[in-house]
mmCIF file of C-alpha atoms in Angstrom:
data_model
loop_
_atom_site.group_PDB
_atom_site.id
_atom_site.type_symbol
_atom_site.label_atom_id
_atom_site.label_comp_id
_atom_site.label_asym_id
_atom_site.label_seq_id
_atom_site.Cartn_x
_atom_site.Cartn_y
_atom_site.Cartn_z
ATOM 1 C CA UNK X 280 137.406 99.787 127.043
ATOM 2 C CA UNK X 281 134.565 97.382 126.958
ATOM 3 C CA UNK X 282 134.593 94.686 123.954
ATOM 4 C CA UNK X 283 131.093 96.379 122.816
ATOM 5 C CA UNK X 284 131.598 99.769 123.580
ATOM 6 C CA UNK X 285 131.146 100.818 119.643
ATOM 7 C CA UNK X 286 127.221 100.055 120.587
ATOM 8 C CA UNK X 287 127.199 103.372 121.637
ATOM 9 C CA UNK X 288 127.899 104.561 118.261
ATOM 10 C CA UNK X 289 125.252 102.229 116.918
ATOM 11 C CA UNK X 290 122.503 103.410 119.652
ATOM 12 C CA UNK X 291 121.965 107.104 117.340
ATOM 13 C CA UNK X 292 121.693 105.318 114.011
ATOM 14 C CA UNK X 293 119.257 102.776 115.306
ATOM 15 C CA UNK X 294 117.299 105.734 116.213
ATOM 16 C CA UNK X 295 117.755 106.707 112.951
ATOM 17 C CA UNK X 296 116.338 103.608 111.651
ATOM 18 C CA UNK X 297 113.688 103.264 113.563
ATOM 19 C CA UNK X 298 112.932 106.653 112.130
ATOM 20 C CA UNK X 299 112.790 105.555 108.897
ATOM 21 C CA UNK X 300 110.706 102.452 109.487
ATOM 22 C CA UNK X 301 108.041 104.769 110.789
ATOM 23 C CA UNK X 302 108.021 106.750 108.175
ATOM 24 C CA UNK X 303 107.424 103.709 105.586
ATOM 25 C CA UNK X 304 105.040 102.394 108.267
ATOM 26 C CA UNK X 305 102.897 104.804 109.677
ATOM 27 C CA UNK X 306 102.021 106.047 105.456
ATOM 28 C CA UNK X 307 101.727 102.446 104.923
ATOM 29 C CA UNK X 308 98.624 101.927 108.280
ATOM 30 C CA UNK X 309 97.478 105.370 106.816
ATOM 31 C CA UNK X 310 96.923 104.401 103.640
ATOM 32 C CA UNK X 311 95.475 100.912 104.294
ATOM 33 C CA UNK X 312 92.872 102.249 106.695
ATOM 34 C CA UNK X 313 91.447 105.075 104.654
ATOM 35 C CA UNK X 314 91.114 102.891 101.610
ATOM 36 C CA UNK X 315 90.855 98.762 103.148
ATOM 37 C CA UNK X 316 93.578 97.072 101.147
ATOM 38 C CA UNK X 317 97.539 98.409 100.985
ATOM 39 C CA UNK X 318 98.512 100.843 98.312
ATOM 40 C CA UNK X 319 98.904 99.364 94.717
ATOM 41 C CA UNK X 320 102.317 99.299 93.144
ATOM 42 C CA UNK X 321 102.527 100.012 89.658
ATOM 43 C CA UNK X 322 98.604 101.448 89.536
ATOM 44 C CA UNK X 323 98.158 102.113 85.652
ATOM 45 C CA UNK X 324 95.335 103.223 83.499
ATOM 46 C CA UNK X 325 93.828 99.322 83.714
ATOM 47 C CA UNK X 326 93.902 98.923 87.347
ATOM 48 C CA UNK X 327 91.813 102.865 87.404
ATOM 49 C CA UNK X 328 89.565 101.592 84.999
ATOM 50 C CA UNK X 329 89.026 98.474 86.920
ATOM 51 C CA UNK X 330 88.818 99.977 90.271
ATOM 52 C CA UNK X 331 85.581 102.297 89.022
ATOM 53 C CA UNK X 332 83.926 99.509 87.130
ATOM 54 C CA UNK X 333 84.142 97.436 89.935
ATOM 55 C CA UNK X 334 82.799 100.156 92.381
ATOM 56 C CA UNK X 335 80.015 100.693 89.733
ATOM 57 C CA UNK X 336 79.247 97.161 89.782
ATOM 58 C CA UNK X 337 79.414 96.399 93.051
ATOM 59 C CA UNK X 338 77.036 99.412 94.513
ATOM 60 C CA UNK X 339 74.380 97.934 91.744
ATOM 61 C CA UNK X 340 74.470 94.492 92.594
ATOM 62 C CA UNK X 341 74.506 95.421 96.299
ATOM 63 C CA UNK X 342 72.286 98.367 96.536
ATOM 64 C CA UNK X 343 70.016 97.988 93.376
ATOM 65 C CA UNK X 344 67.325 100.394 94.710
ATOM 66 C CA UNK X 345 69.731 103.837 94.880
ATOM 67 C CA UNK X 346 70.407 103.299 91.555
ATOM 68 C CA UNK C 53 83.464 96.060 98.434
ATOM 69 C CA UNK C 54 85.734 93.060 99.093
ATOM 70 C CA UNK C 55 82.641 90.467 98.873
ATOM 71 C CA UNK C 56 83.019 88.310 96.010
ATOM 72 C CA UNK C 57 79.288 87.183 95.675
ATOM 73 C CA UNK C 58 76.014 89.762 95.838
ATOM 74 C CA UNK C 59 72.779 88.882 97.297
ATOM 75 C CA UNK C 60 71.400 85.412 95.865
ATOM 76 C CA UNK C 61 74.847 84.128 96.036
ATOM 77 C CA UNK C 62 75.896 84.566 92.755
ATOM 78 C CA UNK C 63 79.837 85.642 91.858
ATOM 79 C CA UNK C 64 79.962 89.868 91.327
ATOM 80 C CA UNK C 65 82.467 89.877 88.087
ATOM 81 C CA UNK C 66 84.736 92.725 89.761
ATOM 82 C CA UNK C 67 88.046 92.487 88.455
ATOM 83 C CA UNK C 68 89.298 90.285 90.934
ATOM 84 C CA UNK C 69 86.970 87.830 90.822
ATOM 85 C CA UNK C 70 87.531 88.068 86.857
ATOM 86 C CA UNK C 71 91.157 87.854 87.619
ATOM 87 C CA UNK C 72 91.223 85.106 89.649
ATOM 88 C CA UNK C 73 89.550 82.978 87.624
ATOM 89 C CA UNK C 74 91.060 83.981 84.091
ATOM 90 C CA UNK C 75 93.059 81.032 83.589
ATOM 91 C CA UNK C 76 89.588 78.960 83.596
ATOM 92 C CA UNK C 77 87.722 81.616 81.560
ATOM 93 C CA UNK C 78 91.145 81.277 78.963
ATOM 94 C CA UNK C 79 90.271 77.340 78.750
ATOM 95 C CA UNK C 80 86.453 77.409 78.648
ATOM 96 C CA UNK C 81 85.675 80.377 76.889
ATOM 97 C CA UNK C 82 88.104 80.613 74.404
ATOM 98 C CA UNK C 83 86.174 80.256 71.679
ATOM 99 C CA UNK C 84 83.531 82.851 72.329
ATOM 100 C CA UNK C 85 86.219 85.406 73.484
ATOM 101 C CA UNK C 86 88.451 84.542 69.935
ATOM 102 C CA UNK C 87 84.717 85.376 67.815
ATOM 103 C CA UNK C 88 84.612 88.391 69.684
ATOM 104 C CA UNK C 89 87.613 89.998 69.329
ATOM 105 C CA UNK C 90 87.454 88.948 65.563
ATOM 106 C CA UNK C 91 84.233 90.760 65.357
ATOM 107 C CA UNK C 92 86.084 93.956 66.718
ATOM 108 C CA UNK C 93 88.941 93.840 64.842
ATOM 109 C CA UNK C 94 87.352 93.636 62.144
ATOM 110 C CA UNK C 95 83.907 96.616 62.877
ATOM 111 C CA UNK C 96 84.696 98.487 66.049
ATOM 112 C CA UNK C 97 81.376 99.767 65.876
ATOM 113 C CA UNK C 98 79.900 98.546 69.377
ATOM 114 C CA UNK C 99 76.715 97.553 67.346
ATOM 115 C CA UNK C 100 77.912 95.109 65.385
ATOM 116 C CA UNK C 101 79.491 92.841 67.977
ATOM 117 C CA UNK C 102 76.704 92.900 70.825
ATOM 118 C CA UNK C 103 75.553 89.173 69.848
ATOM 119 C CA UNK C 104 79.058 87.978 70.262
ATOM 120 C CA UNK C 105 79.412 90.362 73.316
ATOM 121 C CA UNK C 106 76.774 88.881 74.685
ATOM 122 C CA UNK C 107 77.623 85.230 74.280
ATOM 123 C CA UNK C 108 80.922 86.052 76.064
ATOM 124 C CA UNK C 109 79.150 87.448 79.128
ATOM 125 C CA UNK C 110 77.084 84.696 79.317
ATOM 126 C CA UNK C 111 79.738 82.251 79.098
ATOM 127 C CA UNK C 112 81.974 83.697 81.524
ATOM 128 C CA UNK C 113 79.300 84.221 83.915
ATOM 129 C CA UNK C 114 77.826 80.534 84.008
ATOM 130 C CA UNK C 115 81.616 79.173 84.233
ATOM 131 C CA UNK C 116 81.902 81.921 87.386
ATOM 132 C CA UNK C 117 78.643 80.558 88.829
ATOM 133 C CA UNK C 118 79.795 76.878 88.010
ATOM 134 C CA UNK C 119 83.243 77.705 89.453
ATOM 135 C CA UNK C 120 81.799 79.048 92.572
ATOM 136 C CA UNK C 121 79.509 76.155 93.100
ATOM 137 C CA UNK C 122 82.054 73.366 92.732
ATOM 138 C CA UNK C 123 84.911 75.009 94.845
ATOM 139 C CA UNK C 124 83.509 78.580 97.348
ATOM 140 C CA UNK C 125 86.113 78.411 99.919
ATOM 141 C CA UNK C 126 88.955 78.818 97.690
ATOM 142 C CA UNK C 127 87.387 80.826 95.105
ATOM 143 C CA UNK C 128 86.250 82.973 97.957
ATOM 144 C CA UNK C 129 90.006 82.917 99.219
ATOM 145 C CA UNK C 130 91.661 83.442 96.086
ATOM 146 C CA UNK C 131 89.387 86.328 95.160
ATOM 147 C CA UNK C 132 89.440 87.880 98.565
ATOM 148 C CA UNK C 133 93.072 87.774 98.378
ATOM 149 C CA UNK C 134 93.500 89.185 94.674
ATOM 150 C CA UNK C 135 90.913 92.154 95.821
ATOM 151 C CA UNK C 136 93.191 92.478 98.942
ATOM 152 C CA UNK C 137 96.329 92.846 96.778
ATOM 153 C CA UNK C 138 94.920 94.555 93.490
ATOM 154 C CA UNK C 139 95.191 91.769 91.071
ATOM 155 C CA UNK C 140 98.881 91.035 91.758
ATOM 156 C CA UNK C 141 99.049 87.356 91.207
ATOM 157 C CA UNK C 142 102.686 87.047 92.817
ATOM 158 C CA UNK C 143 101.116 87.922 95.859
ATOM 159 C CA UNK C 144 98.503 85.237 96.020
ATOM 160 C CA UNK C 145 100.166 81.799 94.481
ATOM 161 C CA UNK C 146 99.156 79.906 97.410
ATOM 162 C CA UNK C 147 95.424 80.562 97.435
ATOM 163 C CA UNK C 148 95.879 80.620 93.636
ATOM 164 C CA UNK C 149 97.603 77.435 94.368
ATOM 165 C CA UNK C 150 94.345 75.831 96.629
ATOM 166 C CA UNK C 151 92.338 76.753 94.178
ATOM 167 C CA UNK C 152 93.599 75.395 91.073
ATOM 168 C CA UNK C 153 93.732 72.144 93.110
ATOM 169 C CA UNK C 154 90.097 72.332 94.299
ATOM 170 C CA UNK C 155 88.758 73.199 90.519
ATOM 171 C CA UNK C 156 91.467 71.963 88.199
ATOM 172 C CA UNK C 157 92.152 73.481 84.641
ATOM 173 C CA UNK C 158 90.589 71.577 81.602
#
């Protein structure tokens, strides 16, 4: 009986973690590629608002002649 | 989308860079932004406020152009960071931090 033989026991259930961290991590990349900036907590009917008057700003001040 | 300023320079008033500087616009503009909600509390008709609308915007905008001027590395920072992070402020006290010391509050 080695002194950390209950290792073994841990070895499936750090698989299991690992698991999980990929699953938090690999939505998290996802996410943050398709849109450029992590995923907003807590997004309510201000931040929406504020997230298509800023797009609507932004393309005009930037690209005034598609508009 | 996560530039702060648009062609000739001049600070894009998305809502971070609104955001971010909020705590000046509270101290400079106050006035202006106390007429205008006045105004619409008491006629909500758009008409009747666009005068007072109007002096608002073009407060806030000169103290964002002023602002920008006097400190662009932080500003830059702390609006970068508040566009990064979607206008949480708990995620960006130490650029808010750099920033309040490079263009103090009145």
């Amino acid at each position: 009986m080695g002194r950390f033989q209950w290792m073994e026991a841990m070895l499936p259930l750090g698989i299991i973690a690992g698991m999980l961290c990929i699953a938090g991590n690999v939505q998290y990349t996802i996410h943050k590629a398709a849109h450029g900036r992590p995923k907003h907590i807590g997004n309510d009917m201000w931040d929406v608002a504020m997230e298509r008057r800023d797009k609507k700003i932004v393309d005009e001040k930037l690209y005034p002649a598609t508009n | 989308m996560a530039s702060a300023v648009d062609a000739v320079g001049e600070p894009i008033p998305t809502s971070a860079v609104l955001m971010s500087a909020s705590k000046h616009i509270a101290g400079s503009c106050r006035g202006e932004n106390i007429a205008f909600l006045k105004c619409k509390k008491d006629d909500p008709n758009p008409e009747k406020c666009l005068d007072k609308g109007n002096q608002v915007t073009r407060c806030v905008l000169s103290l964002l152009k002023d602002l920008h001027q006097k400190c662009t590395k932080e500003m830059d920072a702390y609006a970068g960071c508040m566009y990064q992070n979607t206008d949480e402020f708990e995620l960006c006290r130490k650029e808010q931090k750099d920033f309040e010391k490079a263009c103090p509050l009145n």
